[in-house]
Amino acid sequence: MAKKEQKPTFEQSLSRLEKIVATLEQGEVSLEDSIALYEEGIALSAVCMETLSGAELRVKKLTKDLDGTIQLTDLDDE
Amino acid sequence: MSERKVLSVSELTRQVKGVLELGFTDLWLQGEISNFKHHTSGHLYFTLKDDKAQISAVMWRSRAAQMLFRPSDGMKVMVRGNITVYEPRGNYQFDCLSMQPLGKGELQIAFEQLKQRLFEEGLFRDDHKKELPEFPRTIAIVTSPTGAAIRDMISVLTRRQPSVEVIVVPVKVQGIGAAEEIAAAVDLVNERNLGDLIIVGRGGGSLEDLWAFNEEVVARAVYASRIPVISAVGHEVDFSICDFVADQRAPTPSAAAEMAVKDRREVVELIRNYCYTMTSAMKHSLEGKRDSITRLLRSYSFNRPTDLLRQRSQQVDELHRRLGRSLHHSLSLSRQNARSLDARIRALDPRAVLKRGYAIVRKDDAVIDSSNQVAAGQRGSIEWKDGIVEVEFKGKRS
């Protein structure tokens, strides 16, 4: 759970990307800054595309043992 | 004389009780409720009447607990039960085993009563409803693990956004204990933080089939959920209390899956557009900067120093030339002057005079320039260009 906090969520990455695009479009940034932003933007797009690229849906079925522990197993479809 | 049989009150009452209780068993009775009292013990006491008569009635707590709706004065009901005689008071009453409303279905009334009550409590309020996450990573689906609903949802999710993770929390979706299971599942997902979004639902069915999703325990669990909940119970026309409490209602389970995730293709398209925009903005910016630099290089101000230099050196050359010319000019002027002077000087040169044939006359080494300067008998010299001759003067010619 702590790991989730460190890595930005898809939503956060996409939102940052939106901001970068808007900033670059306005064109009121110095050349150095715009190059840095561009690089960050391209990197973010790659990360986002990567996240979206999952080919197969992961479906788990939850079962709860008597002692309260959770098990996640693959769902058997019929 | 015959003996009169005299009964005690108890004896009579016991006999009446026997007759009545044996004679009136398992009856269906209809009437209007009045004097309804929900005793603290849990037992219900009321009167059933019609326009001509009335009868006391009671429903014991254990029976009352099974009822889905709450009876009230004026309600017309149908009850099933027996006659019982309460000896200490000497009255008879109808002991109700079950009750249902006349006219509308019991379930329908119960539904409306609960809906009203929870509405008044504020469980359906819009300001309590949460926004659904735009990009959930994990979706917990509380539903039956078998059946069309879960299959449809998985199918839609696979098509739209396969990168998402799904956890199915299997529950009974109808029958005894279903409501409790559903509520417990919603609580569990919240407790263990199993997802960013919950879908609660099932496929279509009758009001009885869907009843679990109208139960108060489910409503409260959904209301208390910190994680956003989409309710997808039955078909379009079915509205359940779970639907009213949830953060979003979907008309079908498939619709719930569509609501839950964005279509991946749209997001991919969006990102591609972003890349395109960024790249062209950069190109534009770079070209703009390059043009600026070129303009700058060509500009008057930028070139002014060089320009200035050139100008100055041109001027210097110019001056140089002019200096040269004027020098030349003055030199030639001087030369001219010098030559004429020279000529004049030469002309004045006595030797030049001699060359022309003139002679210089001298007396005592002094030049004589007048005839009055000599007397007869004096000696002198005459210089011609080619020599000097000694002379003696004679007298002046008159």
mmCIF file of C-alpha atoms in Angstrom, chain B:
data_model
loop_
_atom_site.group_PDB
_atom_site.id
_atom_site.type_symbol
_atom_site.label_atom_id
_atom_site.label_comp_id
_atom_site.label_asym_id
_atom_site.label_seq_id
_atom_site.Cartn_x
_atom_site.Cartn_y
_atom_site.Cartn_z
ATOM 1 C CA MET B 1 -86.239 -32.333 40.704
ATOM 2 C CA SER B 2 -83.037 -32.238 38.382
ATOM 3 C CA GLU B 3 -79.771 -30.940 39.776
ATOM 4 C CA ARG B 4 -78.807 -27.614 38.162
ATOM 5 C CA LYS B 5 -75.215 -27.790 37.054
ATOM 6 C CA VAL B 6 -73.487 -24.665 38.301
ATOM 7 C CA LEU B 7 -70.205 -23.770 36.674
ATOM 8 C CA SER B 8 -67.541 -21.563 37.961
ATOM 9 C CA VAL B 9 -66.349 -18.748 35.832
ATOM 10 C CA SER B 10 -63.105 -20.562 35.172
ATOM 11 C CA GLU B 11 -64.906 -23.675 34.186
ATOM 12 C CA LEU B 12 -67.133 -21.840 31.775
ATOM 13 C CA THR B 13 -64.311 -19.878 30.358
ATOM 14 C CA ARG B 14 -62.287 -23.022 29.895
ATOM 15 C CA GLN B 15 -65.113 -24.584 27.995
ATOM 16 C CA VAL B 16 -65.609 -21.539 25.849
ATOM 17 C CA LYS B 17 -61.892 -21.540 25.200
ATOM 18 C CA GLY B 18 -62.008 -25.135 24.143
ATOM 19 C CA VAL B 19 -64.895 -24.584 21.782
ATOM 20 C CA LEU B 20 -63.505 -21.442 20.254
ATOM 21 C CA GLU B 21 -59.927 -22.553 19.944
ATOM 22 C CA LEU B 22 -60.845 -25.822 18.361
ATOM 23 C CA GLY B 23 -63.518 -24.321 16.175
ATOM 24 C CA PHE B 24 -61.555 -21.413 14.773
ATOM 25 C CA THR B 25 -58.136 -22.508 13.697
ATOM 26 C CA ASP B 26 -56.142 -21.505 10.684
ATOM 27 C CA LEU B 27 -58.387 -18.793 9.429
ATOM 28 C CA TRP B 28 -57.833 -15.978 7.017
ATOM 29 C CA LEU B 29 -59.356 -12.740 8.208
ATOM 30 C CA GLN B 30 -59.508 -9.342 6.648
ATOM 31 C CA GLY B 31 -60.204 -6.035 8.337
ATOM 32 C CA GLU B 32 -59.033 -2.566 9.075
ATOM 33 C CA ILE B 33 -56.451 -1.896 11.741
ATOM 34 C CA SER B 34 -57.217 0.504 14.558
ATOM 35 C CA ASN B 35 -55.785 1.167 17.992
ATOM 36 C CA PHE B 36 -52.504 -0.126 16.777
ATOM 37 C CA LYS B 37 -49.860 -0.392 19.471
ATOM 38 C CA HIS B 38 -46.310 -1.575 19.026
ATOM 39 C CA HIS B 39 -45.555 -2.616 22.570
ATOM 40 C CA THR B 40 -42.027 -2.242 23.966
ATOM 41 C CA SER B 41 -42.008 -5.982 24.409
ATOM 42 C CA GLY B 42 -42.131 -6.274 20.653
ATOM 43 C CA HIS B 43 -45.664 -7.644 20.529
ATOM 44 C CA LEU B 44 -48.239 -5.926 18.382
ATOM 45 C CA TYR B 45 -51.708 -5.223 19.803
ATOM 46 C CA PHE B 46 -54.489 -3.877 17.668
ATOM 47 C CA THR B 47 -58.092 -4.138 16.718
ATOM 48 C CA LEU B 48 -59.392 -5.430 13.432
ATOM 49 C CA LYS B 49 -62.744 -4.116 12.430
ATOM 50 C CA ASP B 50 -65.227 -3.647 9.716
ATOM 51 C CA ASP B 51 -68.255 -1.394 9.724
ATOM 52 C CA LYS B 52 -70.273 -3.675 11.981
ATOM 53 C CA ALA B 53 -67.960 -5.470 14.300
ATOM 54 C CA GLN B 54 -64.483 -5.622 15.672
ATOM 55 C CA ILE B 55 -62.132 -8.111 17.212
ATOM 56 C CA SER B 56 -59.010 -7.716 19.295
ATOM 57 C CA ALA B 57 -55.868 -8.975 17.710
ATOM 58 C CA VAL B 58 -52.327 -9.670 18.690
ATOM 59 C CA MET B 59 -49.167 -10.531 16.843
ATOM 60 C CA TRP B 60 -46.339 -11.873 18.937
ATOM 61 C CA ARG B 61 -42.866 -10.474 18.565
ATOM 62 C CA SER B 62 -41.402 -13.500 16.828
ATOM 63 C CA ARG B 63 -44.031 -13.295 14.131
ATOM 64 C CA ALA B 64 -43.924 -9.538 13.915
ATOM 65 C CA ALA B 65 -40.174 -9.598 13.267
ATOM 66 C CA GLN B 66 -40.713 -11.437 10.010
ATOM 67 C CA MET B 67 -42.904 -8.739 8.624
ATOM 68 C CA LEU B 68 -41.468 -6.522 5.967
ATOM 69 C CA PHE B 69 -43.870 -3.670 6.361
ATOM 70 C CA ARG B 70 -45.145 -1.760 9.327
ATOM 71 C CA PRO B 71 -48.836 -1.870 9.999
ATOM 72 C CA SER B 72 -50.614 1.287 10.977
ATOM 73 C CA ASP B 73 -54.062 2.507 11.858
ATOM 74 C CA GLY B 74 -56.410 2.604 8.927
ATOM 75 C CA MET B 75 -54.484 0.028 6.936
ATOM 76 C CA LYS B 76 -56.560 -2.730 5.463
ATOM 77 C CA VAL B 77 -54.900 -6.061 5.966
ATOM 78 C CA MET B 78 -55.356 -9.730 5.603
ATOM 79 C CA VAL B 79 -54.243 -11.864 8.513
ATOM 80 C CA ARG B 80 -53.865 -15.532 9.050
ATOM 81 C CA GLY B 81 -54.241 -17.046 12.477
ATOM 82 C CA ASN B 82 -56.380 -18.527 15.193
ATOM 83 C CA ILE B 83 -58.807 -17.503 17.822
ATOM 84 C CA THR B 84 -57.409 -17.633 21.276
ATOM 85 C CA VAL B 85 -59.145 -16.987 24.554
ATOM 86 C CA TYR B 86 -57.401 -15.095 27.234
ATOM 87 C CA GLU B 87 -58.995 -16.491 30.339
ATOM 88 C CA PRO B 88 -57.946 -13.979 32.967
ATOM 89 C CA ARG B 89 -59.676 -11.264 31.040
ATOM 90 C CA GLY B 90 -62.374 -13.300 29.570
ATOM 91 C CA ASN B 91 -61.915 -12.110 26.073
ATOM 92 C CA TYR B 92 -61.076 -13.674 22.831
ATOM 93 C CA GLN B 93 -58.666 -12.354 20.269
ATOM 94 C CA PHE B 94 -57.234 -13.180 16.947
ATOM 95 C CA ASP B 95 -53.696 -14.486 17.189
ATOM 96 C CA CYS B 96 -52.006 -13.452 13.948
ATOM 97 C CA LEU B 97 -49.400 -15.698 12.425
ATOM 98 C CA SER B 98 -48.858 -13.531 9.392
ATOM 99 C CA MET B 99 -50.146 -10.312 7.950
ATOM 100 C CA GLN B 100 -50.123 -8.731 4.562
ATOM 101 C CA PRO B 101 -51.561 -5.559 3.194
ATOM 102 C CA LEU B 102 -54.717 -5.766 1.189
ATOM 103 C CA GLY B 103 -54.520 -4.222 -2.237
ATOM 104 C CA LYS B 104 -50.914 -3.363 -2.908
ATOM 105 C CA GLY B 105 -48.370 -6.018 -2.436
ATOM 106 C CA GLU B 106 -46.757 -6.258 0.952
ATOM 107 C CA LEU B 107 -43.401 -5.870 -0.621
ATOM 108 C CA GLN B 108 -44.475 -2.810 -2.503
ATOM 109 C CA ILE B 109 -45.701 -1.147 0.649
ATOM 110 C CA ALA B 110 -42.632 -2.152 2.559
ATOM 111 C CA PHE B 111 -40.516 -0.740 -0.229
ATOM 112 C CA GLU B 112 -42.315 2.567 -0.146
ATOM 113 C CA GLN B 113 -42.176 2.787 3.620
ATOM 114 C CA LEU B 114 -38.464 2.143 3.784
ATOM 115 C CA LYS B 115 -37.770 4.451 0.894
ATOM 116 C CA GLN B 116 -39.671 7.232 2.624
ATOM 117 C CA ARG B 117 -37.941 6.639 5.936
ATOM 118 C CA LEU B 118 -34.447 6.563 4.501
ATOM 119 C CA PHE B 119 -35.172 9.572 2.330
ATOM 120 C CA GLU B 120 -36.203 11.502 5.412
ATOM 121 C CA GLU B 121 -33.046 10.401 7.121
ATOM 122 C CA GLY B 122 -31.089 11.881 4.242
ATOM 123 C CA LEU B 123 -29.505 8.750 2.817
ATOM 124 C CA PHE B 124 -30.391 9.644 -0.756
ATOM 125 C CA ARG B 125 -28.964 13.167 -0.701
ATOM 126 C CA ASP B 126 -26.942 14.332 -3.701
ATOM 127 C CA ASP B 127 -24.377 16.125 -1.600
ATOM 128 C CA HIS B 128 -23.392 12.839 -0.006
ATOM 129 C CA LYS B 129 -22.729 11.231 -3.357
ATOM 130 C CA LYS B 130 -19.126 10.890 -4.424
ATOM 131 C CA GLU B 131 -17.559 11.328 -7.840
ATOM 132 C CA LEU B 132 -16.471 8.162 -9.552
ATOM 133 C CA PRO B 133 -12.716 7.892 -10.114
ATOM 134 C CA GLU B 134 -11.723 8.639 -13.693
ATOM 135 C CA PHE B 135 -9.186 5.868 -13.903
ATOM 136 C CA PRO B 136 -9.843 3.167 -11.331
ATOM 137 C CA ARG B 137 -7.046 0.646 -11.058
ATOM 138 C CA THR B 138 -9.070 -2.012 -9.255
ATOM 139 C CA ILE B 139 -12.818 -2.552 -9.345
ATOM 140 C CA ALA B 140 -14.554 -4.669 -6.702
ATOM 141 C CA ILE B 141 -17.765 -6.239 -7.965
ATOM 142 C CA VAL B 142 -20.242 -7.475 -5.335
ATOM 143 C CA THR B 143 -22.487 -9.920 -7.131
ATOM 144 C CA SER B 144 -23.217 -13.525 -7.759
ATOM 145 C CA PRO B 145 -20.120 -15.314 -9.089
ATOM 146 C CA THR B 146 -22.285 -17.135 -11.592
ATOM 147 C CA GLY B 147 -24.914 -15.784 -13.885
ATOM 148 C CA ALA B 148 -25.200 -13.313 -16.691
ATOM 149 C CA ALA B 149 -24.490 -10.158 -14.711
ATOM 150 C CA ILE B 150 -20.851 -10.860 -13.907
ATOM 151 C CA ARG B 151 -20.212 -12.283 -17.360
ATOM 152 C CA ASP B 152 -21.621 -9.184 -19.022
ATOM 153 C CA MET B 153 -19.595 -6.885 -16.838
ATOM 154 C CA ILE B 154 -16.376 -8.765 -17.491
ATOM 155 C CA SER B 155 -17.097 -8.704 -21.188
ATOM 156 C CA VAL B 156 -17.620 -4.938 -21.237
ATOM 157 C CA LEU B 157 -14.542 -4.277 -19.104
ATOM 158 C CA THR B 158 -12.406 -6.464 -21.341
ATOM 159 C CA ARG B 159 -13.474 -4.504 -24.338
ATOM 160 C CA ARG B 160 -13.129 -1.063 -22.831
ATOM 161 C CA GLN B 161 -10.202 -1.202 -20.450
ATOM 162 C CA PRO B 162 -8.443 -4.536 -20.008
ATOM 163 C CA SER B 163 -5.650 -2.915 -18.047
ATOM 164 C CA VAL B 164 -7.929 -2.610 -15.025
ATOM 165 C CA GLU B 165 -8.035 -5.256 -12.277
ATOM 166 C CA VAL B 166 -11.286 -6.848 -11.124
ATOM 167 C CA ILE B 167 -12.020 -8.489 -7.773
ATOM 168 C CA VAL B 168 -15.282 -10.376 -7.617
ATOM 169 C CA VAL B 169 -16.738 -10.546 -4.103
ATOM 170 C CA PRO B 170 -19.233 -13.383 -4.386
ATOM 171 C CA VAL B 171 -22.560 -13.054 -2.560
ATOM 172 C CA LYS B 172 -26.066 -14.476 -2.582
ATOM 173 C CA VAL B 173 -28.189 -12.014 -4.461
ATOM 174 C CA GLN B 174 -31.586 -13.272 -3.256
ATOM 175 C CA GLY B 175 -33.111 -15.298 -0.485
ATOM 176 C CA ILE B 176 -32.492 -15.463 3.198
ATOM 177 C CA GLY B 177 -29.272 -13.869 4.296
ATOM 178 C CA ALA B 178 -28.565 -12.262 0.927
ATOM 179 C CA ALA B 179 -28.953 -8.712 2.195
ATOM 180 C CA GLU B 180 -26.579 -9.417 5.058
ATOM 181 C CA GLU B 181 -23.991 -10.912 2.704
ATOM 182 C CA ILE B 182 -24.199 -7.976 0.329
ATOM 183 C CA ALA B 183 -23.808 -5.473 3.143
ATOM 184 C CA ALA B 184 -20.906 -7.420 4.629
ATOM 185 C CA ALA B 185 -19.176 -7.517 1.238
ATOM 186 C CA VAL B 186 -19.414 -3.744 0.816
ATOM 187 C CA ASP B 187 -18.036 -3.290 4.325
ATOM 188 C CA LEU B 188 -15.193 -5.703 3.661
ATOM 189 C CA VAL B 189 -14.088 -3.934 0.494
ATOM 190 C CA ASN B 190 -13.955 -0.693 2.451
ATOM 191 C CA GLU B 191 -12.194 -2.217 5.427
ATOM 192 C CA ARG B 192 -9.439 -3.896 3.422
ATOM 193 C CA ASN B 193 -9.321 -1.181 0.758
ATOM 194 C CA LEU B 194 -9.743 -3.704 -2.005
ATOM 195 C CA GLY B 195 -10.581 -1.312 -4.823
ATOM 196 C CA ASP B 196 -11.038 2.215 -6.120
ATOM 197 C CA LEU B 197 -14.617 1.540 -7.132
ATOM 198 C CA ILE B 198 -17.408 -0.869 -6.138
ATOM 199 C CA ILE B 199 -20.129 -2.189 -8.381
ATOM 200 C CA VAL B 200 -23.046 -3.777 -6.529
ATOM 201 C CA GLY B 201 -25.605 -5.566 -8.587
ATOM 202 C CA ARG B 202 -27.360 -8.477 -10.133
ATOM 203 C CA GLY B 203 -29.379 -9.396 -13.171
ATOM 204 C CA GLY B 204 -33.095 -8.928 -13.631
ATOM 205 C CA GLY B 205 -35.886 -10.544 -11.611
ATOM 206 C CA SER B 206 -39.144 -9.961 -9.758
ATOM 207 C CA LEU B 207 -39.540 -7.641 -6.810
ATOM 208 C CA GLU B 208 -39.094 -10.637 -4.537
ATOM 209 C CA ASP B 209 -35.942 -11.661 -6.346
ATOM 210 C CA LEU B 210 -34.438 -8.204 -6.095
ATOM 211 C CA TRP B 211 -35.665 -7.702 -2.545
ATOM 212 C CA ALA B 212 -32.282 -8.050 -0.868
ATOM 213 C CA PHE B 213 -31.175 -4.792 -2.508
ATOM 214 C CA ASN B 214 -34.138 -3.015 -0.869
ATOM 215 C CA GLU B 215 -33.148 -4.018 2.620
ATOM 216 C CA GLU B 216 -32.071 -1.435 5.121
ATOM 217 C CA VAL B 217 -28.813 -3.181 5.971
ATOM 218 C CA VAL B 218 -27.665 -2.930 2.355
ATOM 219 C CA ALA B 219 -28.716 0.708 2.124
ATOM 220 C CA ARG B 220 -26.701 1.583 5.217
ATOM 221 C CA ALA B 221 -23.617 -0.291 4.055
ATOM 222 C CA VAL B 222 -23.685 1.476 0.685
ATOM 223 C CA TYR B 223 -24.244 4.845 2.339
ATOM 224 C CA ALA B 224 -21.322 4.289 4.687
ATOM 225 C CA SER B 225 -18.976 3.200 1.897
ATOM 226 C CA ARG B 226 -15.975 5.472 1.574
ATOM 227 C CA ILE B 227 -15.273 3.935 -1.822
ATOM 228 C CA PRO B 228 -17.644 5.113 -4.581
ATOM 229 C CA VAL B 229 -20.442 2.654 -5.391
ATOM 230 C CA ILE B 230 -22.307 2.048 -8.636
ATOM 231 C CA SER B 231 -25.587 0.226 -8.099
ATOM 232 C CA ALA B 232 -26.742 -2.007 -10.933
ATOM 233 C CA VAL B 233 -29.768 -3.968 -9.818
ATOM 234 C CA GLY B 234 -31.965 -5.662 -12.353
ATOM 235 C CA HIS B 235 -33.193 -4.013 -15.490
ATOM 236 C CA GLU B 236 -33.872 -0.462 -16.577
ATOM 237 C CA VAL B 237 -37.337 -0.342 -15.021
ATOM 238 C CA ASP B 238 -36.260 -1.678 -11.662
ATOM 239 C CA PHE B 239 -35.416 0.872 -9.048
ATOM 240 C CA SER B 240 -34.105 -0.414 -5.786
ATOM 241 C CA ILE B 241 -33.256 1.353 -2.578
ATOM 242 C CA CYS B 242 -29.640 0.449 -3.192
ATOM 243 C CA ASP B 243 -29.917 2.485 -6.417
ATOM 244 C CA PHE B 244 -31.083 5.556 -4.500
ATOM 245 C CA VAL B 245 -28.329 5.390 -1.932
ATOM 246 C CA ALA B 246 -25.459 4.621 -4.290
ATOM 247 C CA ASP B 247 -23.178 7.261 -5.794
ATOM 248 C CA GLN B 248 -24.365 6.294 -9.274
ATOM 249 C CA ARG B 249 -27.150 4.119 -10.578
ATOM 250 C CA ALA B 250 -26.715 2.012 -13.673
ATOM 251 C CA PRO B 251 -29.783 0.652 -15.460
ATOM 252 C CA THR B 252 -28.046 -2.673 -16.081
ATOM 253 C CA PRO B 253 -24.850 -4.421 -14.994
ATOM 254 C CA SER B 254 -23.323 -3.854 -18.456
ATOM 255 C CA ALA B 255 -24.092 -0.156 -18.187
ATOM 256 C CA ALA B 256 -22.328 -0.147 -14.827
ATOM 257 C CA ALA B 257 -19.161 -1.482 -16.460
ATOM 258 C CA GLU B 258 -19.386 1.226 -19.116
ATOM 259 C CA MET B 259 -19.731 3.875 -16.423
ATOM 260 C CA ALA B 260 -16.852 2.464 -14.441
ATOM 261 C CA VAL B 261 -14.081 2.830 -17.022
ATOM 262 C CA LYS B 262 -13.275 5.057 -19.955
ATOM 263 C CA ASP B 263 -12.863 3.449 -23.316
ATOM 264 C CA ARG B 264 -9.192 2.753 -23.695
ATOM 265 C CA ARG B 265 -9.160 3.773 -27.336
ATOM 266 C CA GLU B 266 -10.364 7.254 -26.418
ATOM 267 C CA VAL B 267 -7.617 7.693 -23.877
ATOM 268 C CA VAL B 268 -4.973 6.435 -26.293
ATOM 269 C CA GLU B 269 -6.262 8.915 -28.857
ATOM 270 C CA LEU B 270 -6.086 11.678 -26.277
ATOM 271 C CA ILE B 271 -2.484 10.878 -25.403
ATOM 272 C CA ARG B 272 -1.518 10.731 -29.064
ATOM 273 C CA ASN B 273 -3.028 14.177 -29.546
ATOM 274 C CA TYR B 274 -1.063 15.462 -26.608
ATOM 275 C CA CYS B 275 2.166 14.165 -28.145
ATOM 276 C CA TYR B 276 1.335 15.730 -31.456
ATOM 277 C CA THR B 277 0.515 19.045 -29.817
ATOM 278 C CA MET B 278 3.677 19.063 -27.755
ATOM 279 C CA THR B 279 5.852 18.215 -30.740
ATOM 280 C CA SER B 280 4.382 20.847 -32.990
ATOM 281 C CA ALA B 281 4.525 23.413 -30.210
ATOM 282 C CA MET B 282 8.214 22.623 -29.803
ATOM 283 C CA LYS B 283 8.866 22.784 -33.542
ATOM 284 C CA HIS B 284 7.043 26.040 -33.772
ATOM 285 C CA SER B 285 8.906 27.421 -30.830
ATOM 286 C CA LEU B 286 12.290 26.305 -32.134
ATOM 287 C CA GLU B 287 11.618 27.711 -35.577
ATOM 288 C CA GLY B 288 10.496 30.906 -34.018
ATOM 289 C CA LYS B 289 13.665 31.098 -32.011
ATOM 290 C CA ARG B 290 15.765 30.287 -35.066
ATOM 291 C CA ASP B 291 14.029 32.990 -37.089
ATOM 292 C CA SER B 292 14.635 35.414 -34.275
ATOM 293 C CA ILE B 293 18.298 34.561 -34.296
ATOM 294 C CA THR B 294 18.537 34.904 -38.049
ATOM 295 C CA ARG B 295 16.702 38.190 -37.962
ATOM 296 C CA LEU B 296 18.947 39.291 -35.218
ATOM 297 C CA LEU B 297 22.029 38.360 -37.168
ATOM 298 C CA ARG B 298 20.787 40.290 -40.137
ATOM 299 C CA SER B 299 19.515 43.199 -38.193
ATOM 300 C CA TYR B 300 20.910 46.673 -38.476
ATOM 301 C CA SER B 301 21.797 46.882 -34.802
ATOM 302 C CA PHE B 302 23.587 43.575 -34.784
ATOM 303 C CA ASN B 303 25.625 44.479 -37.806
ATOM 304 C CA ARG B 304 26.202 48.053 -36.785
ATOM 305 C CA PRO B 305 29.709 47.517 -35.421
ATOM 306 C CA THR B 306 30.811 45.762 -38.609
ATOM 307 C CA ASP B 307 28.932 48.269 -40.611
ATOM 308 C CA LEU B 308 30.524 51.023 -38.686
ATOM 309 C CA LEU B 309 33.907 49.537 -39.220
ATOM 310 C CA ARG B 310 33.334 49.281 -42.903
ATOM 311 C CA GLN B 311 32.058 52.763 -43.069
ATOM 312 C CA ARG B 312 34.984 54.091 -41.209
ATOM 313 C CA SER B 313 37.510 52.218 -43.272
ATOM 314 C CA GLN B 314 35.806 53.459 -46.353
ATOM 315 C CA GLN B 315 36.111 56.931 -45.042
ATOM 316 C CA VAL B 316 39.721 56.425 -44.284
ATOM 317 C CA ASP B 317 40.332 55.168 -47.780
ATOM 318 C CA GLU B 318 38.479 58.115 -49.131
ATOM 319 C CA LEU B 319 40.452 60.549 -47.089
ATOM 320 C CA HIS B 320 43.603 58.755 -48.028
ATOM 321 C CA ARG B 321 42.764 59.189 -51.671
ATOM 322 C CA ARG B 322 41.864 62.780 -51.276
ATOM 323 C CA LEU B 323 44.994 63.409 -49.358
ATOM 324 C CA GLY B 324 46.938 61.756 -52.089
ATOM 325 C CA ARG B 325 45.206 63.763 -54.741
ATOM 326 C CA SER B 326 45.634 67.053 -53.053
ATOM 327 C CA LEU B 327 49.194 66.281 -52.277
ATOM 328 C CA HIS B 328 49.771 65.463 -55.857
ATOM 329 C CA HIS B 329 47.944 68.540 -56.882
ATOM 330 C CA SER B 330 49.875 70.776 -54.596
ATOM 331 C CA LEU B 331 53.060 69.154 -55.598
ATOM 332 C CA SER B 332 52.398 69.736 -59.229
ATOM 333 C CA LEU B 333 51.371 73.265 -58.483
ATOM 334 C CA SER B 334 54.590 73.836 -56.685
ATOM 335 C CA ARG B 335 56.486 72.240 -59.448
ATOM 336 C CA GLN B 336 54.847 74.517 -61.881
ATOM 337 C CA ASN B 337 55.631 77.461 -59.719
ATOM 338 C CA ALA B 338 59.066 76.279 -59.241
ATOM 339 C CA ARG B 339 59.583 75.876 -62.954
ATOM 340 C CA SER B 340 58.374 79.315 -63.808
ATOM 341 C CA LEU B 341 60.349 80.768 -60.978
ATOM 342 C CA ASP B 342 63.214 78.851 -62.225
ATOM 343 C CA ALA B 343 62.738 80.210 -65.640
ATOM 344 C CA ARG B 344 62.478 83.686 -64.351
ATOM 345 C CA ILE B 345 65.471 83.268 -62.217
ATOM 346 C CA ARG B 346 67.357 81.895 -65.058
ATOM 347 C CA ALA B 347 66.261 84.723 -67.128
ATOM 348 C CA LEU B 348 67.631 87.078 -64.587
ATOM 349 C CA ASP B 349 70.816 85.136 -64.274
ATOM 350 C CA PRO B 350 73.659 87.360 -65.565
ATOM 351 C CA ARG B 351 75.237 84.472 -67.250
ATOM 352 C CA ALA B 352 72.084 83.988 -69.235
ATOM 353 C CA VAL B 353 72.362 87.632 -70.222
ATOM 354 C CA LEU B 354 75.932 86.973 -71.300
ATOM 355 C CA LYS B 355 74.785 84.021 -73.342
ATOM 356 C CA ARG B 356 72.499 86.273 -75.218
ATOM 357 C CA GLY B 357 75.537 88.277 -76.268
ATOM 358 C CA TYR B 358 75.532 91.032 -73.783
ATOM 359 C CA ALA B 359 78.717 91.935 -71.914
ATOM 360 C CA ILE B 360 79.391 92.995 -68.382
ATOM 361 C CA VAL B 361 81.580 96.084 -68.109
ATOM 362 C CA ARG B 362 83.671 96.457 -65.051
ATOM 363 C CA LYS B 363 85.931 99.093 -63.700
ATOM 364 C CA ASP B 364 88.033 98.229 -60.740
ATOM 365 C CA ASP B 365 86.121 94.994 -60.374
ATOM 366 C CA ALA B 366 82.878 96.827 -59.968
ATOM 367 C CA VAL B 367 80.139 96.482 -62.519
ATOM 368 C CA ILE B 368 79.513 99.648 -64.537
ATOM 369 C CA ASP B 369 75.920 100.188 -65.504
ATOM 370 C CA SER B 370 76.141 103.783 -66.712
ATOM 371 C CA SER B 371 78.256 105.650 -69.255
ATOM 372 C CA ASN B 372 78.858 108.362 -66.743
ATOM 373 C CA GLN B 373 80.803 106.092 -64.501
ATOM 374 C CA VAL B 374 83.894 106.039 -66.742
ATOM 375 C CA ALA B 375 86.306 108.768 -67.903
ATOM 376 C CA ALA B 376 88.816 108.755 -70.682
ATOM 377 C CA GLY B 377 92.010 107.070 -69.908
ATOM 378 C CA GLN B 378 90.569 104.794 -67.262
ATOM 379 C CA ARG B 379 91.104 101.043 -67.434
ATOM 380 C CA GLY B 380 88.506 98.324 -67.029
ATOM 381 C CA SER B 381 87.337 94.967 -68.341
ATOM 382 C CA ILE B 382 84.632 93.627 -70.558
ATOM 383 C CA GLU B 383 83.281 90.160 -69.874
ATOM 384 C CA TRP B 384 81.706 88.255 -72.700
ATOM 385 C CA LYS B 385 80.384 84.735 -72.431
ATOM 386 C CA ASP B 386 83.629 83.389 -73.646
ATOM 387 C CA GLY B 387 86.170 85.569 -71.879
ATOM 388 C CA ILE B 388 87.290 88.866 -70.451
ATOM 389 C CA VAL B 389 89.180 91.609 -72.336
ATOM 390 C CA GLU B 390 91.212 94.417 -70.728
ATOM 391 C CA VAL B 391 90.224 97.841 -72.067
ATOM 392 C CA GLU B 392 91.130 101.459 -71.895
ATOM 393 C CA PHE B 393 88.329 103.802 -72.149
ATOM 394 C CA LYS B 394 88.330 106.703 -74.602
ATOM 395 C CA GLY B 395 85.998 109.543 -74.192
ATOM 396 C CA LYS B 396 82.226 109.407 -74.211
ATOM 397 C CA ARG B 397 80.572 109.669 -77.619
ATOM 398 C CA SER B 398 78.367 112.718 -77.785
#
